[in-house]
Structure formats: structure tokens, C-alpha cells
Amino acid sequence: MKALAARRRHPLGGVVVMLLALLVVGGAYSVLTPSPASAAGASTEDVQKGKELFLANCSNCHGLQAQGTGQGPTLIGVGAASVDFQVGTGRMPLSANLPQAIEKPVQFNDEQIAQMAAYVASLAPGPAIPAAEFQTWTDDPERISKGNELFRTNCAMCHNAVGAGGALTHGKWAPNLQQVSAKHVYEAMLTGPQSMPVFNDANITPQEKQDIASYLHYVGSEPSPGGLSLGSLGPVSEGLFAWVGGILALVGCAIWLGAKSS
């Protein structure tokens, strides 16, 4: 018994026990944790094709391992939703070094976008593309009204009360949202592109995100009951219209009076 106790008190005994514990924990983690590709809901083939597309089109700015460079940020951890939004709206790849990425014609088809999104999602956990049920609008008046309230509370200070957009600082702007798809509205709230803050599902639930997208679709598709919308920019465009109209009226009156007196 004394010999057994002496062996258990050996100076290397604690090290051996710790190494065995680490080995067991590491083995259990590798077995129980899903692979990145399966966690992103994509096949290994999709991830590989996405990597090839990434290396050919994105690595110059984002690095060969998506680690980021002086020309572009890291994409590790941004998730599939960010790739789907940026590439699916044509903002990426960049066409010029501007204060903000501009929306332009999309350069990849849906399958290629999904493959690149799967590759980036395989690098590290991040926001996923919304479920199909949240990628469409709803025509429920109550939910549209709820979306109106949520939008005015959280988004109107930058995007205007009806989503017409507006100017920000340092040459940036809040884009017009009235013709944006429900999926991309959801993804923008989830990932916070450009100067936009992130609204995760704990801040605004998936259904509430869909409500906001439905409100934007409603105001963008319904006719203006007051006549010309003037861009829906409020007192800015309305004041300019009144000023120009007033000047033209004064000039017209002056010309008419001059012609009458002569």
C-alpha cells in the first residue's frame, strides 16, 4: 500500500492526469461538435466550390484565408448572412474605393452566392441566412402596422420615416429600402452593414424583422394619397419645391406686368 501511495504522489502524476483530462475533453469535443460545413447547412462540395470562388474573386482584398488585409476586413465570423447580403445586392465585389459600398448589378448567380456563403460560414460561427419563412413579406395589416412602429422607433432616424433613405456623415448615406427584398432587409438588420447597427434576434425577433420588411414593401408599392411624393424626403424636397415654384411664379408675374405696362 505504501508503494502504491508513493507512486500516486510522484511529481509527474499531476501532469499525467492533466494530459489525460485534456485528451478526453478534446476527443469529446471533436466527436460532439458538428463540422462547420454541416453546421452551415451546406455540403462539403459546396464549401469547396465556395472557397474556389472566394480565392478567385475576393482574396485580393480579404486575404487567402479570409483573414483580412489593408484593403478589406476579415470575414472570419461574419456568417453566411453577411455574404448573402453583400454579394446578393451587388455591393461586393467593390467597384471603387468609396466611403461606402454601392448597390450595383449582381455578378454571381444564386448558387454561387450560396456556395461562397457556405465557405465563409465554415470558417467560424456567424449569423445564418434567415429561414425561408422569413424571406417573404406578409400582407397582414396588423403586422404591417407593427412593422411601421418598429421601423419608426429603430430605423427612421437614418432611413426616413418611409424608408426613402437619407444622408449620413463623411460621404456615407442610408439607402432607400422600399424596393429591397425581405431577405436582404432581414440580413441587413442581422449583420449591420456599413454604418448600420446590428439588430440581433434578441433585440428584434425574426417575426418583427419580417414585419419591418413588410411595412417597407407596403409603403414602396402603395400610391401616394397626397399626390406627388417628391421622393418622400419630407420638408427638404417640399421646401425646395415651394421655393422653386415661388420664384417661377414671381418671375412670371414680373414678365406679365412688364408686358402689360408696355
Coordinates of C-alpha atoms in Angstrom, one line a residue:
M1 CA 0.0 0.0 0.0
K2 CA 2.8 2.4 0.8
A3 CA 4.4 1.7 -2.5
L4 CA 1.2 2.4 -4.3
A5 CA 0.7 5.6 -2.4
A6 CA 4.3 6.7 -3.2
R7 CA 3.6 6.1 -6.9
R8 CA 0.4 8.3 -6.7
R9 CA 2.4 11.1 -5.2
H10 CA 5.0 11.0 -7.9
P11 CA 5.8 14.6 -9.1
L12 CA 4.8 13.7 -12.7
G13 CA 1.4 12.2 -11.6
G14 CA -0.4 15.5 -11.8
V15 CA 0.9 16.3 -15.2
V16 CA -0.1 12.8 -16.5
V17 CA -3.6 13.3 -15.1
M18 CA -4.0 16.7 -16.6
L19 CA -2.8 15.5 -20.0
L20 CA -5.3 12.6 -19.9
A21 CA -8.1 15.0 -19.0
L22 CA -7.2 17.3 -21.9
L23 CA -7.1 14.3 -24.2
V24 CA -10.6 13.2 -23.1
V25 CA -12.1 16.7 -23.4
G26 CA -10.6 17.3 -26.8
G27 CA -11.7 13.9 -28.1
A28 CA -15.3 14.5 -26.8
Y29 CA -15.4 18.0 -28.4
S30 CA -14.2 16.7 -31.8
V31 CA -16.9 14.0 -31.7
L32 CA -19.8 16.1 -30.5
T33 CA -19.2 19.3 -32.3
P34 CA -20.6 19.4 -35.9
S35 CA -18.3 20.2 -38.7
P36 CA -18.5 23.8 -40.0
A37 CA -20.0 22.7 -43.3
S38 CA -22.8 20.7 -41.7
A39 CA -23.5 23.5 -39.2
A40 CA -23.9 25.9 -42.1
G41 CA -26.4 23.6 -43.8
A42 CA -24.1 23.0 -46.8
S43 CA -22.3 20.1 -48.3
T44 CA -18.6 19.7 -48.4
E45 CA -18.7 20.1 -52.1
D46 CA -20.5 23.5 -51.8
V47 CA -17.9 24.7 -49.3
Q48 CA -15.1 23.7 -51.6
K49 CA -16.6 25.4 -54.6
G50 CA -17.3 28.5 -52.5
K51 CA -13.6 28.5 -51.5
E52 CA -12.6 28.4 -55.1
L53 CA -14.9 31.3 -55.9
F54 CA -13.6 33.2 -52.9
L55 CA -10.0 32.7 -53.9
A56 CA -10.7 33.9 -57.5
N57 CA -12.8 36.9 -56.6
C58 CA -12.4 38.0 -53.0
S59 CA -9.0 37.0 -51.7
N60 CA -7.2 40.0 -53.2
C61 CA -8.9 42.3 -50.6
H62 CA -9.9 39.8 -47.8
G63 CA -6.8 37.6 -47.8
L64 CA -6.2 34.0 -48.9
Q65 CA -7.6 32.7 -45.6
A66 CA -10.3 35.5 -45.3
Q67 CA -8.2 36.9 -42.5
G68 CA -8.4 40.4 -43.9
T69 CA -5.8 42.8 -45.4
G70 CA -5.2 46.5 -45.6
Q71 CA -7.8 46.5 -48.5
G72 CA -10.6 44.7 -46.7
P73 CA -11.7 43.4 -43.3
T74 CA -11.6 39.8 -42.1
L75 CA -14.6 37.7 -42.9
I76 CA -14.0 35.1 -40.2
G77 CA -17.1 35.1 -38.1
V78 CA -19.3 37.4 -40.3
G79 CA -21.5 34.4 -41.2
A80 CA -23.4 33.4 -44.3
A81 CA -26.0 36.2 -43.9
S82 CA -23.3 38.9 -44.4
V83 CA -22.0 37.2 -47.6
D84 CA -25.5 36.7 -49.0
F85 CA -26.4 40.4 -48.4
Q86 CA -23.2 41.9 -49.6
V87 CA -22.8 39.7 -52.7
G88 CA -26.5 39.3 -53.3
T89 CA -27.1 43.1 -53.6
G90 CA -24.0 43.6 -55.8
R91 CA -22.2 45.6 -53.2
M92 CA -19.4 43.1 -53.3
P93 CA -17.0 42.8 -55.1
L94 CA -16.3 46.5 -54.8
S95 CA -16.2 48.5 -58.0
A96 CA -14.3 51.5 -56.5
N97 CA -12.8 52.7 -53.3
L98 CA -15.7 54.8 -52.0
P99 CA -16.8 55.8 -48.5
Q100 CA -19.5 53.2 -48.8
A101 CA -20.2 50.2 -51.0
I102 CA -22.8 51.0 -53.6
E103 CA -25.5 48.6 -54.8
K104 CA -25.0 47.5 -58.4
P105 CA -25.9 44.6 -60.7
V106 CA -25.2 41.2 -59.1
Q107 CA -22.1 39.4 -60.5
F108 CA -22.9 35.9 -59.4
N109 CA -25.9 33.6 -59.6
D110 CA -27.8 32.3 -56.6
E111 CA -25.9 29.0 -56.5
Q112 CA -22.5 30.7 -56.5
I113 CA -23.6 33.2 -53.8
A114 CA -24.8 30.3 -51.6
Q115 CA -21.5 28.5 -52.1
M116 CA -19.4 31.5 -51.1
A117 CA -21.7 32.0 -48.1
A118 CA -21.2 28.3 -47.1
Y119 CA -17.4 28.7 -47.3
V120 CA -17.3 31.8 -45.1
A121 CA -19.8 30.2 -42.7
S122 CA -17.4 27.2 -42.5
L123 CA -14.6 29.4 -41.2
A124 CA -16.3 30.3 -37.9
P125 CA -19.8 30.6 -36.4
G126 CA -21.8 33.7 -37.5
P127 CA -25.3 34.9 -38.5
A128 CA -27.0 32.5 -40.8
I129 CA -29.2 33.2 -43.8
P130 CA -32.8 33.6 -42.5
A131 CA -35.2 30.7 -42.7
A132 CA -37.4 30.6 -45.8
E133 CA -40.5 31.6 -43.9
F134 CA -38.9 34.9 -43.1
Q135 CA -37.7 35.7 -46.6
T136 CA -41.1 36.9 -47.9
W137 CA -43.4 39.7 -47.0
T138 CA -46.7 39.4 -45.1
D139 CA -49.9 41.3 -46.2
D140 CA -51.4 41.1 -42.7
P141 CA -52.5 44.8 -41.9
E142 CA -51.8 44.3 -38.1
R143 CA -48.2 43.1 -38.7
I144 CA -47.6 45.9 -41.3
S145 CA -48.8 48.4 -38.7
K146 CA -46.4 46.7 -36.1
G147 CA -43.6 46.9 -38.6
N148 CA -44.3 50.6 -39.1
E149 CA -44.0 51.2 -35.3
L150 CA -40.7 49.2 -35.1
F151 CA -39.2 50.9 -38.1
R152 CA -40.0 54.4 -36.9
T153 CA -38.5 53.6 -33.5
N154 CA -35.3 51.9 -34.7
C155 CA -34.6 52.9 -38.3
A156 CA -36.4 56.1 -39.3
M157 CA -33.7 58.5 -37.9
C158 CA -31.4 57.3 -40.7
H159 CA -33.6 55.8 -43.4
N160 CA -36.5 58.4 -43.2
A161 CA -40.0 57.5 -41.9
V162 CA -41.0 55.7 -45.1
G163 CA -37.6 54.1 -45.8
A164 CA -36.6 56.6 -48.6
G165 CA -33.1 56.9 -47.3
G166 CA -31.0 59.9 -46.2
A167 CA -27.5 61.4 -45.9
L168 CA -25.1 60.5 -43.2
T169 CA -21.7 61.9 -42.3
H170 CA -18.3 61.5 -44.1
G171 CA -19.9 60.9 -47.5
K172 CA -22.0 57.9 -46.4
W173 CA -25.7 57.5 -46.7
A174 CA -28.7 55.4 -45.6
P175 CA -30.0 53.7 -48.7
N176 CA -33.6 53.6 -50.0
L177 CA -35.2 50.5 -48.6
Q178 CA -38.6 50.5 -50.4
Q179 CA -37.5 48.1 -53.2
V180 CA -35.2 45.8 -51.1
S181 CA -36.2 42.2 -50.8
A182 CA -37.5 40.9 -47.4
K183 CA -34.5 38.6 -47.1
H184 CA -32.0 41.4 -47.6
V185 CA -33.8 43.7 -45.2
Y186 CA -33.6 40.9 -42.6
E187 CA -29.9 40.2 -43.3
A188 CA -29.0 43.9 -43.1
M189 CA -30.6 44.1 -39.6
L190 CA -28.9 40.9 -38.6
T191 CA -25.4 41.8 -39.8
G192 CA -25.2 45.6 -39.6
P193 CA -23.5 46.5 -42.9
Q194 CA -21.6 49.8 -43.4
S195 CA -22.7 52.3 -40.7
M196 CA -25.8 50.4 -39.7
P197 CA -26.0 48.9 -36.1
V198 CA -26.7 45.2 -35.6
F199 CA -30.2 44.2 -34.5
N200 CA -29.9 40.6 -33.4
D201 CA -32.8 38.3 -32.7
A202 CA -32.7 39.3 -29.0
N203 CA -33.3 43.0 -30.0
I204 CA -35.8 42.5 -32.8
T205 CA -37.3 39.0 -33.2
P206 CA -37.4 37.2 -36.6
Q207 CA -41.1 37.9 -36.9
E208 CA -40.6 41.6 -36.1
K209 CA -37.9 41.8 -38.8
Q210 CA -40.4 40.4 -41.2
D211 CA -42.9 42.9 -40.1
I212 CA -40.5 45.7 -40.8
A213 CA -39.7 44.3 -44.2
S214 CA -43.5 44.1 -44.9
Y215 CA -44.0 47.7 -43.9
L216 CA -41.2 48.8 -46.3
H217 CA -42.8 46.8 -49.1
Y218 CA -46.2 48.3 -48.4
V219 CA -45.0 51.9 -48.5
G220 CA -43.0 51.3 -51.6
S221 CA -45.8 49.7 -53.5
E222 CA -48.8 51.8 -52.4
P223 CA -49.6 55.0 -54.3
S224 CA -49.1 58.3 -52.6
P225 CA -52.5 59.6 -51.4
G226 CA -51.4 63.2 -51.3
G227 CA -50.2 63.4 -54.9
L228 CA -46.5 63.7 -55.8
S229 CA -44.4 62.1 -53.2
L230 CA -41.3 64.3 -54.1
G231 CA -39.1 61.5 -53.1
S232 CA -40.8 61.1 -49.7
L233 CA -38.0 63.2 -48.2
G234 CA -40.2 65.5 -46.1
P235 CA -39.6 69.2 -45.7
V236 CA -36.3 69.1 -47.7
S237 CA -37.9 68.3 -51.0
E238 CA -41.1 70.0 -50.2
G239 CA -39.3 73.3 -49.2
L240 CA -37.3 73.1 -52.4
F241 CA -40.4 72.6 -54.5
A242 CA -42.1 75.6 -52.8
W243 CA -39.1 77.8 -53.2
V244 CA -38.6 77.0 -56.9
G245 CA -42.4 77.3 -57.6
G246 CA -42.5 80.6 -55.8
I247 CA -39.5 82.0 -57.7
L248 CA -41.1 80.9 -61.0
A249 CA -44.4 82.5 -60.0
L250 CA -42.7 85.8 -59.2
V251 CA -40.7 85.8 -62.4
G252 CA -43.8 85.0 -64.4
C253 CA -45.8 87.8 -62.7
A254 CA -42.9 90.3 -63.4
I255 CA -42.9 89.3 -67.0
W256 CA -46.6 89.6 -67.3
L257 CA -46.7 93.0 -65.6
G258 CA -43.9 94.3 -67.7
A259 CA -45.6 93.1 -70.9
K260 CA -48.9 94.7 -69.7
S261 CA -47.4 98.1 -68.9
S262 CA -45.6 98.3 -72.2

